[in-house]
Short mmCIF file of C-alpha atoms in Angstrom, two decimals:
data_model
loop_
_atom_site.label_atom_id
_atom_site.label_comp_id
_atom_site.label_asym_id
_atom_site.label_seq_id
_atom_site.Cartn_x
_atom_site.Cartn_y
_atom_site.Cartn_z
CA MET Z 1 0.00 0.00 0.00
CA PRO Z 2 1.45 3.40 -0.89
CA HIS Z 3 2.28 5.92 1.79
CA PRO Z 4 -0.52 8.50 2.13
CA SER Z 5 1.78 11.24 0.82
CA SER Z 6 3.23 9.23 -2.06
CA PRO Z 7 2.76 10.35 -5.68
CA THR Z 8 0.02 7.74 -6.08
CA SER Z 9 -2.10 8.88 -3.15
CA PRO Z 10 -5.64 10.22 -3.77
CA PRO Z 11 -5.78 13.91 -4.74
CA ARG Z 12 -7.14 16.62 -2.51
CA PRO Z 13 -8.78 18.84 -5.12
CA LEU Z 14 -9.35 21.94 -3.01
CA ARG Z 15 -5.64 22.35 -2.36
CA LEU Z 16 -5.07 22.92 -6.07
CA ALA Z 17 -7.77 25.45 -6.76
CA ARG Z 18 -5.44 28.41 -6.90
CA LEU Z 19 -3.91 26.91 -10.05
CA LEU Z 20 -7.02 28.18 -11.81
CA LEU Z 21 -6.34 31.82 -11.19
CA PRO Z 22 -3.27 32.55 -13.34
CA PHE Z 23 -4.88 31.07 -16.43
CA GLY Z 24 -8.23 32.49 -15.40
CA LEU Z 25 -6.53 35.87 -15.53
CA LEU Z 26 -5.00 35.05 -18.86
CA LEU Z 27 -8.31 34.03 -20.32
CA LEU Z 28 -9.99 37.13 -18.99
CA VAL Z 29 -7.31 39.17 -20.72
CA SER Z 30 -7.76 37.22 -23.92
CA LEU Z 31 -11.53 37.55 -23.85
CA LEU Z 32 -11.30 41.27 -23.28
CA VAL Z 33 -8.89 41.54 -26.20
CA LEU Z 34 -11.22 39.41 -28.29
CA HIS Z 35 -14.35 41.31 -27.37
CA GLY Z 36 -13.74 45.02 -27.51
CA ARG Z 37 -17.50 45.47 -27.11
CA PRO Z 38 -20.15 43.37 -25.33
CA PRO Z 39 -21.04 40.36 -27.46
CA GLY Z 40 -24.43 40.06 -29.07
CA THR Z 41 -26.90 37.52 -27.89
CA ARG Z 42 -26.00 34.10 -29.18
CA PRO Z 43 -27.65 30.70 -28.72
CA GLY Z 44 -27.19 29.39 -25.22
CA GLN Z 45 -25.62 32.62 -23.90
CA SER Z 46 -28.57 34.92 -23.22
CA GLY Z 47 -26.23 37.86 -23.72
CA THR Z 48 -23.83 36.68 -21.01
CA ASP Z 49 -20.42 38.34 -21.00
CA PRO Z 50 -17.89 35.66 -22.05
CA ALA Z 51 -15.53 36.38 -19.18
CA LYS Z 52 -18.34 35.92 -16.66
CA LEU Z 53 -19.52 32.81 -18.47
CA PHE Z 54 -16.00 31.38 -18.27
CA LEU Z 55 -15.71 32.07 -14.55
CA SER Z 56 -19.18 30.66 -13.90
CA LEU Z 57 -17.96 27.20 -14.89
CA SER Z 58 -16.08 26.67 -11.62
CA PRO Z 59 -18.01 23.66 -10.23
CA GLY Z 60 -15.85 20.58 -10.70
CA ALA Z 61 -12.80 22.62 -11.72
CA ASN Z 62 -10.86 21.73 -8.56
CA ALA Z 63 -11.26 18.01 -9.07
CA SER Z 64 -10.42 18.30 -12.76
CA ILE Z 65 -7.23 20.26 -12.08
CA ALA Z 66 -6.16 17.90 -9.29
CA ALA Z 67 -6.68 14.84 -11.47
CA ASP Z 68 -4.76 16.38 -14.34
CA LEU Z 69 -1.88 17.49 -12.16
CA ARG Z 70 -1.67 14.08 -10.54
CA ALA Z 71 -1.57 12.37 -13.95
CA LEU Z 72 0.97 14.82 -15.36
CA THR Z 73 3.32 14.39 -12.41
CA SER Z 74 3.04 10.64 -11.88
CA GLY Z 75 6.57 10.22 -13.23
CA PRO Z 76 9.47 12.23 -14.62
CA HIS Z 77 8.98 13.51 -18.17
CA LEU Z 78 12.04 15.27 -19.52
CA ALA Z 79 11.73 16.12 -23.21
CA GLY Z 80 13.04 13.46 -25.56
CA THR Z 81 12.77 10.68 -22.96
CA ALA Z 82 10.31 7.79 -22.72
CA GLY Z 83 8.37 9.50 -19.92
CA ALA Z 84 7.47 12.42 -22.17
CA ALA Z 85 5.15 10.33 -24.34
CA GLY Z 86 2.56 9.68 -21.62
CA VAL Z 87 2.28 13.36 -20.71
CA SER Z 88 1.94 14.27 -24.38
CA ALA Z 89 -0.85 11.73 -24.83
CA HIS Z 90 -2.65 13.04 -21.74
CA VAL Z 91 -2.63 16.64 -22.97
CA LEU Z 92 -3.80 15.64 -26.43
CA SER Z 93 -6.62 13.49 -25.06
CA ARG Z 94 -7.84 16.27 -22.77
CA PHE Z 95 -7.91 18.80 -25.62
CA ARG Z 96 -9.92 16.31 -27.68
CA ALA Z 97 -12.25 15.51 -24.79
CA ALA Z 98 -13.11 19.20 -24.64
CA GLY Z 99 -14.29 18.94 -28.23
CA LEU Z 100 -11.54 21.19 -29.58
CA ARG Z 101 -9.78 20.85 -32.91
CA THR Z 102 -6.25 19.57 -32.23
CA LEU Z 103 -3.00 19.74 -34.15
CA THR Z 104 0.53 18.54 -33.44
CA ARG Z 105 3.90 19.58 -34.83
CA GLU Z 106 7.13 17.65 -34.40
CA TYR Z 107 10.68 19.00 -34.51
CA ALA Z 108 14.09 17.35 -34.28
CA PRO Z 109 16.44 19.62 -32.29
CA LEU Z 110 19.74 18.81 -30.64
CA LEU Z 111 19.18 17.85 -27.00
CA SER Z 112 21.74 17.04 -24.32
CA TYR Z 113 21.72 14.39 -21.58
CA ARG Z 114 24.02 13.06 -18.89
CA ALA Z 115 25.90 9.91 -19.87
CA HIS Z 116 28.36 9.61 -16.98
CA ALA Z 117 29.74 11.67 -14.12
CA SER Z 118 32.15 11.03 -11.26
CA LEU Z 119 33.62 13.15 -8.51
CA ALA Z 120 36.29 12.49 -5.89
CA LEU Z 121 38.35 14.43 -3.38
CA LEU Z 122 42.11 13.76 -3.44
CA ALA Z 123 44.98 14.70 -1.18
CA ALA Z 124 47.81 16.81 -2.56
CA ASP Z 125 49.73 13.61 -3.35
CA TRP Z 126 46.73 12.39 -5.41
CA SER Z 127 45.74 9.73 -2.86
CA LEU Z 128 41.98 9.24 -2.50
CA LEU Z 129 40.30 11.03 0.40
CA ALA Z 130 36.67 10.41 -0.54
CA HIS Z 131 34.37 9.46 -3.38
CA LEU Z 132 31.77 12.22 -3.67
CA SER Z 133 28.16 11.70 -4.68
CA THR Z 134 26.85 13.19 -7.91
CA ASP Z 135 23.27 12.20 -7.03
CA GLU Z 136 20.46 14.17 -5.44
CA PRO Z 137 19.74 13.43 -1.75
CA ALA Z 138 16.08 14.35 -2.31
CA ASP Z 139 15.81 11.50 -4.85
CA PRO Z 140 17.26 8.46 -3.04
CA GLY Z 141 15.50 6.04 -5.38
CA ARG Z 142 16.92 7.71 -8.50
CA ARG Z 143 13.46 7.98 -10.05
CA VAL Z 144 14.22 11.19 -11.92
CA VAL Z 145 17.04 12.10 -14.28
CA ARG Z 146 20.29 12.42 -12.33
CA PRO Z 147 21.55 16.00 -11.90
CA TYR Z 148 23.37 17.59 -14.84
CA HIS Z 149 23.64 20.74 -16.92
CA ALA Z 150 22.30 20.34 -20.43
CA TYR Z 151 24.86 21.20 -23.14
CA ALA Z 152 27.77 21.14 -20.68
CA PRO Z 153 30.64 19.64 -22.71
CA SER Z 154 32.36 16.39 -21.83
CA GLY Z 155 35.57 16.86 -19.93
CA ALA Z 156 37.79 15.79 -17.06
CA ALA Z 157 39.95 17.63 -14.58
CA VAL Z 158 42.16 16.91 -11.60
CA ALA Z 159 42.77 20.29 -10.07
CA GLU Z 160 42.71 22.45 -6.98
CA ALA Z 161 39.35 23.92 -6.08
CA VAL Z 162 38.38 27.50 -5.28
CA PHE Z 163 35.11 28.52 -3.62
CA VAL Z 164 33.59 31.42 -5.59
CA ASN Z 165 30.49 32.05 -3.47
CA LEU Z 166 27.62 32.68 -5.94
CA GLY Z 167 29.93 33.03 -8.91
CA ARG Z 168 28.82 36.59 -9.68
CA GLU Z 169 31.17 39.17 -11.15
CA GLU Z 170 31.48 40.85 -7.75
CA ASP Z 171 32.51 37.53 -6.19
CA LEU Z 172 35.24 37.06 -8.78
CA VAL Z 173 36.43 40.62 -8.20
CA ALA Z 174 36.63 39.82 -4.47
CA LEU Z 175 38.84 36.83 -5.31
CA ASP Z 176 41.09 39.12 -7.36
CA ARG Z 177 41.49 41.41 -4.36
CA LEU Z 178 42.50 38.40 -2.26
CA GLY Z 179 45.05 37.36 -4.86
CA VAL Z 180 43.22 34.10 -5.65
CA SER Z 181 43.28 32.96 -9.28
CA LEU Z 182 40.81 30.56 -10.93
CA ARG Z 183 43.23 29.66 -13.72
CA GLY Z 184 43.54 25.89 -14.01
CA ARG Z 185 41.19 25.31 -11.08
CA VAL Z 186 37.71 23.97 -10.35
CA ALA Z 187 35.27 26.69 -9.32
CA VAL Z 188 32.77 25.68 -6.62
CA ALA Z 189 29.73 27.96 -6.49
CA VAL Z 190 26.42 28.09 -4.65
CA ARG Z 191 23.23 28.42 -6.71
CA GLY Z 192 21.89 31.95 -6.72
CA GLY Z 193 24.32 33.89 -8.89
CA GLY Z 194 21.92 34.31 -11.79
CA TYR Z 195 21.66 32.13 -14.87
CA ARG Z 196 23.83 29.03 -14.41
CA GLY Z 197 25.23 29.40 -17.92
CA GLY Z 198 26.45 32.86 -16.95
CA VAL Z 199 28.15 31.50 -13.82
CA VAL Z 200 29.98 28.93 -15.94
CA ALA Z 201 30.93 31.49 -18.60
CA ARG Z 202 32.35 33.92 -16.03
CA ALA Z 203 34.44 31.19 -14.41
CA ALA Z 204 35.67 30.02 -17.81
CA GLY Z 205 36.63 33.59 -18.62
CA ARG Z 206 38.90 33.57 -15.55
CA GLY Z 207 40.58 30.35 -16.65
CA ALA Z 208 38.65 27.76 -14.60
CA VAL Z 209 38.68 24.19 -15.96
CA ALA Z 210 35.32 23.10 -14.51
CA VAL Z 211 32.44 24.40 -12.39
CA LEU Z 212 30.38 22.75 -9.67
CA ILE Z 213 27.20 24.52 -8.51
CA ALA Z 214 25.84 23.50 -5.12
CA GLY Z 215 22.19 22.82 -4.37
CA ARG Z 216 20.23 23.70 -1.26
CA ALA Z 217 20.41 22.29 2.24
CA ASP Z 218 17.00 20.61 1.73
CA GLY Z 219 18.65 17.95 -0.45
CA GLY Z 220 17.45 19.30 -3.77
CA VAL Z 221 19.88 19.67 -6.66
CA GLU Z 222 18.90 22.04 -9.45
CA ARG Z 223 19.20 20.74 -12.99
CA GLY Z 224 19.06 23.07 -15.96
CA THR Z 225 20.56 24.13 -19.24
CA ALA Z 226 23.86 26.00 -19.55
CA LEU Z 227 23.33 26.96 -23.18
CA LEU Z 228 24.23 30.53 -24.11
CA GLY Z 229 22.98 33.06 -26.62
CA GLY Z 230 19.19 32.93 -26.54
CA PRO Z 231 16.38 30.39 -27.08
CA GLY Z 232 15.93 27.66 -29.66
CA ASP Z 233 17.76 24.74 -31.23
CA PRO Z 234 21.47 25.62 -31.36
CA LEU Z 235 21.99 24.01 -34.77
CA THR Z 236 19.17 25.87 -36.57
CA PRO Z 237 19.43 29.49 -35.43
CA GLY Z 238 16.65 31.47 -37.06
CA TRP Z 239 14.83 28.61 -38.78
CA ALA Z 240 12.80 25.61 -37.60
CA ALA Z 241 14.45 22.28 -36.74
CA THR Z 242 12.28 20.18 -39.02
CA ASP Z 243 13.45 16.77 -40.21
CA GLY Z 244 14.78 18.04 -43.52
CA ALA Z 245 16.16 21.37 -42.30
CA GLU Z 246 19.74 22.47 -42.88
CA ARG Z 247 21.84 22.24 -39.71
CA LEU Z 248 25.02 24.08 -38.89
CA GLY Z 249 28.10 22.13 -37.88
CA PHE Z 250 29.57 22.28 -34.39
CA ASP Z 251 32.56 24.19 -35.75
CA HIS Z 252 30.36 27.03 -37.06
CA GLU Z 253 30.91 30.25 -35.12
CA ALA Z 254 27.14 30.72 -34.56
CA VAL Z 255 27.06 27.29 -32.90
CA ARG Z 256 30.37 27.46 -31.00
CA ARG Z 257 29.45 30.63 -29.18
CA ARG Z 258 26.29 29.05 -27.79
CA PHE Z 259 28.03 26.19 -25.99
CA PRO Z 260 29.94 26.43 -22.70
CA THR Z 261 33.69 25.91 -23.11
CA ILE Z 262 34.23 23.99 -19.87
CA PRO Z 263 32.29 21.19 -18.17
CA SER Z 264 29.99 21.93 -15.27
CA MET Z 265 27.62 20.07 -13.02
CA PRO Z 266 25.12 20.69 -10.21
CA VAL Z 267 25.94 18.88 -6.96
CA SER Z 268 24.32 18.59 -3.56
CA ALA Z 269 25.07 21.04 -0.77
CA ASP Z 270 26.64 18.15 1.17
CA THR Z 271 29.04 17.32 -1.67
CA ALA Z 272 30.08 20.95 -2.10
CA SER Z 273 30.50 21.35 1.65
CA VAL Z 274 32.95 18.44 1.81
CA ILE Z 275 35.10 20.11 -0.86
CA VAL Z 276 34.98 23.59 0.65
CA ARG Z 277 35.74 22.35 4.17
CA SER Z 278 38.94 20.79 2.82
CA LEU Z 279 40.28 24.06 1.40
CA GLY Z 280 43.03 26.31 2.70
CA GLY Z 281 44.08 29.68 1.38
CA PRO Z 282 42.61 33.04 2.46
CA ALA Z 283 39.89 32.89 5.09
CA LEU Z 284 36.29 32.60 3.98
CA PRO Z 285 34.46 35.95 4.24
CA PRO Z 286 31.71 35.61 6.89
CA GLU Z 287 28.93 36.29 4.38
CA TRP Z 288 30.23 33.52 2.09
CA ARG Z 289 30.07 30.96 4.89
CA ALA Z 290 26.31 31.47 5.21
CA GLU Z 291 25.67 30.65 1.55
CA LEU Z 292 26.80 27.04 2.07
CA GLY Z 293 25.84 26.70 5.74
CA LEU Z 294 29.47 26.93 6.88
CA GLU Z 295 28.94 29.15 9.92
CA GLY Z 296 31.73 28.40 12.38
CA HIS Z 297 33.96 26.93 9.69
CA ALA Z 298 37.41 28.51 9.97
CA GLY Z 299 38.74 27.25 6.64
CA GLY Z 300 39.63 29.10 3.51
CA ILE Z 301 38.43 29.65 -0.03
CA GLY Z 302 41.32 27.77 -1.63
CA PRO Z 303 43.12 26.96 -3.74
CA GLY Z 304 44.03 23.55 -2.37
CA PRO Z 305 45.61 21.86 -0.63
CA THR Z 306 43.17 19.16 -1.77
CA LEU Z 307 42.37 18.28 -5.39
CA VAL Z 308 39.06 17.60 -7.09
CA ASN Z 309 38.89 14.76 -9.61
CA PHE Z 310 35.93 15.54 -11.86
CA THR Z 311 34.74 13.68 -14.97
CA TYR Z 312 31.66 14.42 -17.02
CA GLN Z 313 30.48 12.77 -20.24
CA GLU Z 314 27.67 14.33 -22.24
CA ASP Z 315 25.26 12.50 -24.56
CA ARG Z 316 24.18 14.86 -27.33
CA LYS Z 317 21.62 13.61 -29.80
CA MET Z 318 18.92 14.66 -32.18
CA ALA Z 319 15.59 13.98 -30.47
CA THR Z 320 11.96 14.25 -31.54
CA ILE Z 321 9.83 16.75 -29.64
CA LYS Z 322 6.12 17.47 -30.08
CA ASP Z 323 4.13 20.67 -29.74
CA ILE Z 324 0.38 20.21 -29.25
CA PHE Z 325 -2.30 22.76 -30.16
CA ALA Z 326 -6.04 23.24 -29.68
CA VAL Z 327 -7.65 25.75 -32.03
CA ILE Z 328 -10.97 27.59 -31.75
CA LYS Z 329 -11.75 29.50 -34.92
CA GLY Z 330 -12.95 33.07 -34.53
CA ARG Z 331 -16.32 34.04 -35.96
CA GLU Z 332 -15.49 37.56 -37.19
CA GLU Z 333 -11.71 37.69 -37.57
CA PRO Z 334 -10.53 34.10 -37.91
CA ASP Z 335 -7.13 35.22 -39.18
CA ARG Z 336 -6.38 37.15 -35.97
CA TYR Z 337 -4.92 35.00 -33.19
CA VAL Z 338 -4.89 35.21 -29.40
CA ILE Z 339 -2.44 32.57 -28.20
CA LEU Z 340 -2.24 30.99 -24.74
CA GLY Z 341 0.79 28.83 -24.01
CA ASN Z 342 2.46 26.66 -21.40
CA HIS Z 343 5.19 24.04 -21.68
CA ARG Z 344 4.67 20.51 -20.35
CA ASP Z 345 8.22 19.05 -20.23
CA ALA Z 346 9.90 19.00 -16.82
CA TRP Z 347 13.30 18.23 -15.35
CA THR Z 348 11.68 16.03 -12.70
CA TYR Z 349 7.98 15.63 -11.79
CA GLY Z 350 7.19 19.24 -12.57
CA ALA Z 351 4.26 19.92 -10.24
CA VAL Z 352 5.12 23.61 -10.13
CA ASP Z 353 7.35 23.92 -13.18
CA PRO Z 354 5.46 23.65 -15.48
CA ASN Z 355 2.47 21.43 -14.81
CA SER Z 356 0.69 23.77 -12.44
CA GLY Z 357 0.22 25.82 -15.59
CA THR Z 358 -0.47 22.77 -17.76
CA ALA Z 359 -3.27 21.58 -15.47
CA ALA Z 360 -4.77 25.06 -15.59
CA LEU Z 361 -4.44 25.20 -19.38
CA LEU Z 362 -6.33 21.90 -19.66
CA ASN Z 363 -9.08 23.31 -17.49
CA VAL Z 364 -9.25 26.38 -19.72
CA ALA Z 365 -9.72 23.98 -22.63
CA ARG Z 366 -12.50 22.19 -20.74
CA ARG Z 367 -14.33 25.44 -20.03
CA LEU Z 368 -13.96 26.72 -23.57
CA GLY Z 369 -15.38 23.43 -24.81
CA ILE Z 370 -18.45 23.88 -22.61
CA MET Z 371 -18.85 27.45 -23.81
CA LEU Z 372 -18.68 26.34 -27.43
CA GLN Z 373 -21.42 23.78 -26.77
CA SER Z 374 -23.59 26.60 -25.36
CA GLY Z 375 -23.32 28.48 -28.65
CA TRP Z 376 -20.52 30.92 -27.79
CA THR Z 377 -17.70 31.53 -30.24
CA PRO Z 378 -14.83 33.97 -29.91
CA ARG Z 379 -14.54 36.99 -32.12
CA ARG Z 380 -10.96 36.04 -33.03
CA THR Z 381 -9.20 32.68 -33.17
CA ILE Z 382 -7.88 31.25 -29.89
CA ILE Z 383 -4.88 28.90 -30.00
CA LEU Z 384 -3.97 26.88 -26.90
CA CYS Z 385 -0.36 25.67 -27.04
CA SER Z 386 1.42 22.92 -25.11
CA TRP Z 387 5.15 23.34 -25.76
CA ASP Z 388 7.84 20.69 -25.58
CA ALA Z 389 11.56 21.02 -24.68
CA GLU Z 390 11.26 24.40 -22.96
CA GLU Z 391 13.72 23.26 -20.32
CA PHE Z 392 16.45 22.94 -22.96
CA GLY Z 393 16.06 26.59 -23.96
CA MET Z 394 12.45 27.30 -25.06
CA ILE Z 395 13.00 25.02 -28.05
CA GLY Z 396 9.45 23.87 -28.84
CA SER Z 397 8.00 27.37 -28.84
CA THR Z 398 10.97 28.91 -30.65
CA GLU Z 399 10.94 26.39 -33.48
CA TRP Z 400 7.20 26.94 -34.03
CA VAL Z 401 7.61 30.72 -34.03
CA GLU Z 402 10.50 30.45 -36.47
CA GLU Z 403 8.47 28.21 -38.77
CA ASN Z 404 5.45 30.53 -38.70
CA LEU Z 405 7.14 33.88 -38.24
CA GLY Z 406 5.45 35.70 -41.13
CA ASP Z 407 1.95 34.61 -40.17
CA LEU Z 408 2.45 35.39 -36.50
CA GLN Z 409 3.87 38.85 -37.13
CA SER Z 410 0.87 39.79 -39.25
CA LYS Z 411 -1.92 37.92 -37.46
CA ALA Z 412 -1.13 37.40 -33.75
CA VAL Z 413 -2.84 39.83 -31.38
CA ALA Z 414 -1.15 38.71 -28.15
CA TYR Z 415 0.66 35.80 -26.54
CA LEU Z 416 -0.33 34.92 -22.96
CA ASN Z 417 2.14 32.75 -21.05
CA VAL Z 418 2.10 30.76 -17.83
CA ASP Z 419 5.02 28.59 -16.75
CA CYS Z 420 5.32 28.08 -12.98
CA ALA Z 421 1.71 29.12 -12.37
CA VAL Z 422 1.76 28.49 -8.61
CA GLN Z 423 5.00 28.45 -6.66
CA GLY Z 424 4.15 30.55 -3.62
CA MET Z 425 2.27 33.62 -2.44
CA GLY Z 426 1.53 36.80 -4.36
CA LEU Z 427 0.95 37.69 -8.00
CA PHE Z 428 3.92 38.54 -10.18
CA ALA Z 429 3.16 39.93 -13.62
CA GLY Z 430 5.16 40.92 -16.63
CA SER Z 431 3.88 42.36 -19.87
CA THR Z 432 4.62 44.58 -22.79
CA PRO Z 433 3.30 48.15 -22.40
CA GLN Z 434 0.38 47.63 -24.80
CA LEU Z 435 -1.26 45.23 -22.33
CA ASP Z 436 -0.60 47.03 -19.03
CA LYS Z 437 -3.98 48.71 -18.71
CA LEU Z 438 -5.82 45.58 -19.73
CA LEU Z 439 -3.93 43.53 -17.15
CA ILE Z 440 -4.68 46.03 -14.39
CA ASP Z 441 -8.37 46.20 -15.32
CA VAL Z 442 -8.64 42.42 -15.26
CA THR Z 443 -7.08 42.05 -11.81
CA ARG Z 444 -9.77 44.36 -10.46
CA GLN Z 445 -12.41 41.84 -11.58
CA VAL Z 446 -10.92 38.72 -9.99
CA LYS Z 447 -11.30 37.80 -6.32
CA ASP Z 448 -8.05 37.29 -4.48
CA PRO Z 449 -7.48 33.59 -3.76
CA ASP Z 450 -6.00 34.17 -0.30
CA VAL Z 451 -7.65 37.26 1.22
CA GLU Z 452 -11.40 37.30 1.72
CA GLY Z 453 -13.16 40.35 0.35
CA LYS Z 454 -10.20 41.55 -1.69
CA THR Z 455 -9.45 41.49 -5.39
CA VAL Z 456 -6.19 40.39 -6.94
CA HIS Z 457 -5.53 44.04 -7.70
CA ASP Z 458 -5.91 44.98 -4.00
CA THR Z 459 -3.35 42.48 -2.69
CA TRP Z 460 -1.03 42.89 -5.68
CA SER Z 461 -0.83 46.62 -4.95
CA THR Z 462 -0.44 46.12 -1.19
CA MET Z 463 2.38 43.59 -1.49
CA ASN Z 464 4.39 45.74 -3.87
CA GLY Z 465 3.63 49.21 -2.54
CA GLY Z 466 1.77 49.86 -5.77
CA ILE Z 467 1.25 48.05 -9.03
CA ASN Z 468 4.51 46.66 -10.37
CA ILE Z 469 4.52 45.21 -13.89
CA GLU Z 470 7.81 43.78 -15.04
CA ARG Z 471 9.10 44.56 -18.52
CA LEU Z 472 9.79 41.28 -20.27
CA ALA Z 473 13.44 41.72 -21.18
CA ARG Z 474 14.35 38.24 -19.92
CA THR Z 475 14.38 35.13 -22.08
CA ASP Z 476 13.59 32.38 -19.58
CA SER Z 477 10.16 31.19 -20.69
CA ASP Z 478 8.09 30.60 -23.79
CA PHE Z 479 7.06 34.20 -24.29
CA ALA Z 480 10.66 34.90 -25.39
CA PRO Z 481 10.37 33.90 -29.09
CA PHE Z 482 6.99 35.59 -29.45
CA LEU Z 483 8.26 38.85 -28.00
CA HIS Z 484 11.91 38.96 -29.06
CA HIS Z 485 11.66 37.17 -32.44
CA ALA Z 486 8.18 38.13 -33.63
CA GLY Z 487 7.50 41.36 -31.74
CA ILE Z 488 4.11 40.17 -30.44
CA PRO Z 489 2.63 41.76 -27.27
CA CYS Z 490 3.01 39.33 -24.35
CA VAL Z 491 1.86 38.72 -20.79
CA ASP Z 492 3.60 36.40 -18.30
CA LEU Z 493 1.95 35.61 -14.94
CA TYR Z 494 2.80 33.46 -11.94
CA TYR Z 495 2.11 33.18 -8.22
CA GLY Z 496 5.04 33.25 -5.82
CA LYS Z 497 8.41 34.90 -6.37
CA GLU Z 498 10.54 31.82 -5.83
CA PHE Z 499 10.11 28.07 -5.36
CA PRO Z 500 12.94 26.35 -3.42
CA GLY Z 501 12.32 23.01 -5.15
CA TYR Z 502 12.91 24.49 -8.62
CA HIS Z 503 14.25 21.84 -11.06
CA THR Z 504 14.69 19.32 -8.23
CA ALA Z 505 12.98 16.08 -7.23
CA LEU Z 506 11.10 18.12 -4.62
CA ASP Z 507 8.92 19.63 -7.36
CA SER Z 508 6.30 16.93 -6.87
CA TYR Z 509 2.57 16.45 -6.52
CA ILE Z 510 3.21 15.87 -2.81
CA TRP Z 511 4.54 19.40 -2.39
CA MET Z 512 1.62 20.92 -4.26
CA GLU Z 513 -0.88 18.80 -2.38
CA ASN Z 514 0.53 19.58 1.06
CA HIS Z 515 2.02 23.06 0.72
CA GLY Z 516 1.02 24.69 -2.55
CA ASP Z 517 -2.22 26.38 -1.49
CA PRO Z 518 -3.20 26.05 2.16
CA LEU Z 519 -4.66 29.56 2.35
CA PHE Z 520 -6.95 29.05 -0.57
CA LEU Z 521 -8.22 25.85 1.00
CA ARG Z 522 -9.49 27.91 3.91
CA HIS Z 523 -10.81 30.54 1.51
CA LEU Z 524 -12.89 27.95 -0.34
CA ALA Z 525 -14.05 26.28 2.86
CA SER Z 526 -15.49 29.57 4.12
CA LYS Z 527 -17.78 29.88 1.09
#
């Protein structure tokens, strides 16, 4: 019999209800964009505003979202692996069950996997001090893909180590002031210094031969890509990675500059701590000790006297990925598109990243299907998108945008994105300026999921000392190709500023069930 909190335990639907809100907001935005004026009376609608009709379909939504999230997170489903097929089939079947027209599009990009890794701590005379784990303590059964950095090159090093704190430019400058060089050494960093690919590139620029990035004290180890230079398949920059597409060689400058030049790997906090505690050299700054939980440790930042023996072997291969679409044709302007998107591939179970958004997207599809049966149709065409291979660098969405760039530039009204829909408390919103007012107006119409009697706008403003809408200059989710390649207005929404289990085995249905939305459970219970 499974443990009550195992991934196979029965769902508790009310705990997941807040997943509805980010995509509820998105759909409200899309409906307002689609209907610049109140819709005329149509069969089955009795003149009902479409946004209100959508929100009126809440009964049963909690159970539907819980069931979908449980199914989506029943096992790991990294893009290009066997586990991805079941999640793909689930999304496709749910779109079809809603009565929506479905389409799929396959691409064949270059993906990157871990083939082998080893790590050991040696004495100065090269005698073995300890074999070090390259596994994740939070995944003792090795159910998910073992920690690695996608596109990190194969390599080996036996070298002194230097602790670089978070690996930021200011940390490397501090090492310079202390007279500590990274040349020919292994840099040991703690996660938190920005994009991991940037941490690796900065260390490589100072002459490091390899980089290890430590996870958190909770046992999680953060996987992720280390690819540089923007989203999309690295071998087809600017055009889609279809089966017959031209591909650049690895020696092409446009390809070379996208790949890290030295190997890197994420490791557990325990593994990194063993290395750092063995180091001599200048004393650790007090604030650096806290980053790795080394309070009271009187050691140094290196280099030496110990050595790190690090080997990493990458498995690069062309893999098939699949984007899935549901299309609702507009009645007045069918060649104008409002696009809602979320990726479904995950480094581990993906309860937060990205399947909190996927479960909500599927519920949007369910509601739209019911609305269609009532006689409603949108003014413009709605396209629901389930992207693949986002975790490797927004590949699924980028390849589709590249393949359809002309049509999207001339026909797309807006792209509405959700990735980690629910990862904590508080709304965080980003948009292009064209959609600011619309986003603000919508939040005034939606009840806050955690504070009784308040709207999302009320608590959003209170938390931030006013309304704060981020400008989407970053390129870390699927809005990136729509905005930066095609110039389409975009919105990106999520709840919670940071999730400690990001890209780790802790991103599970268990976490969402037990911790993801306790306040909204009470909110619903009071109704």
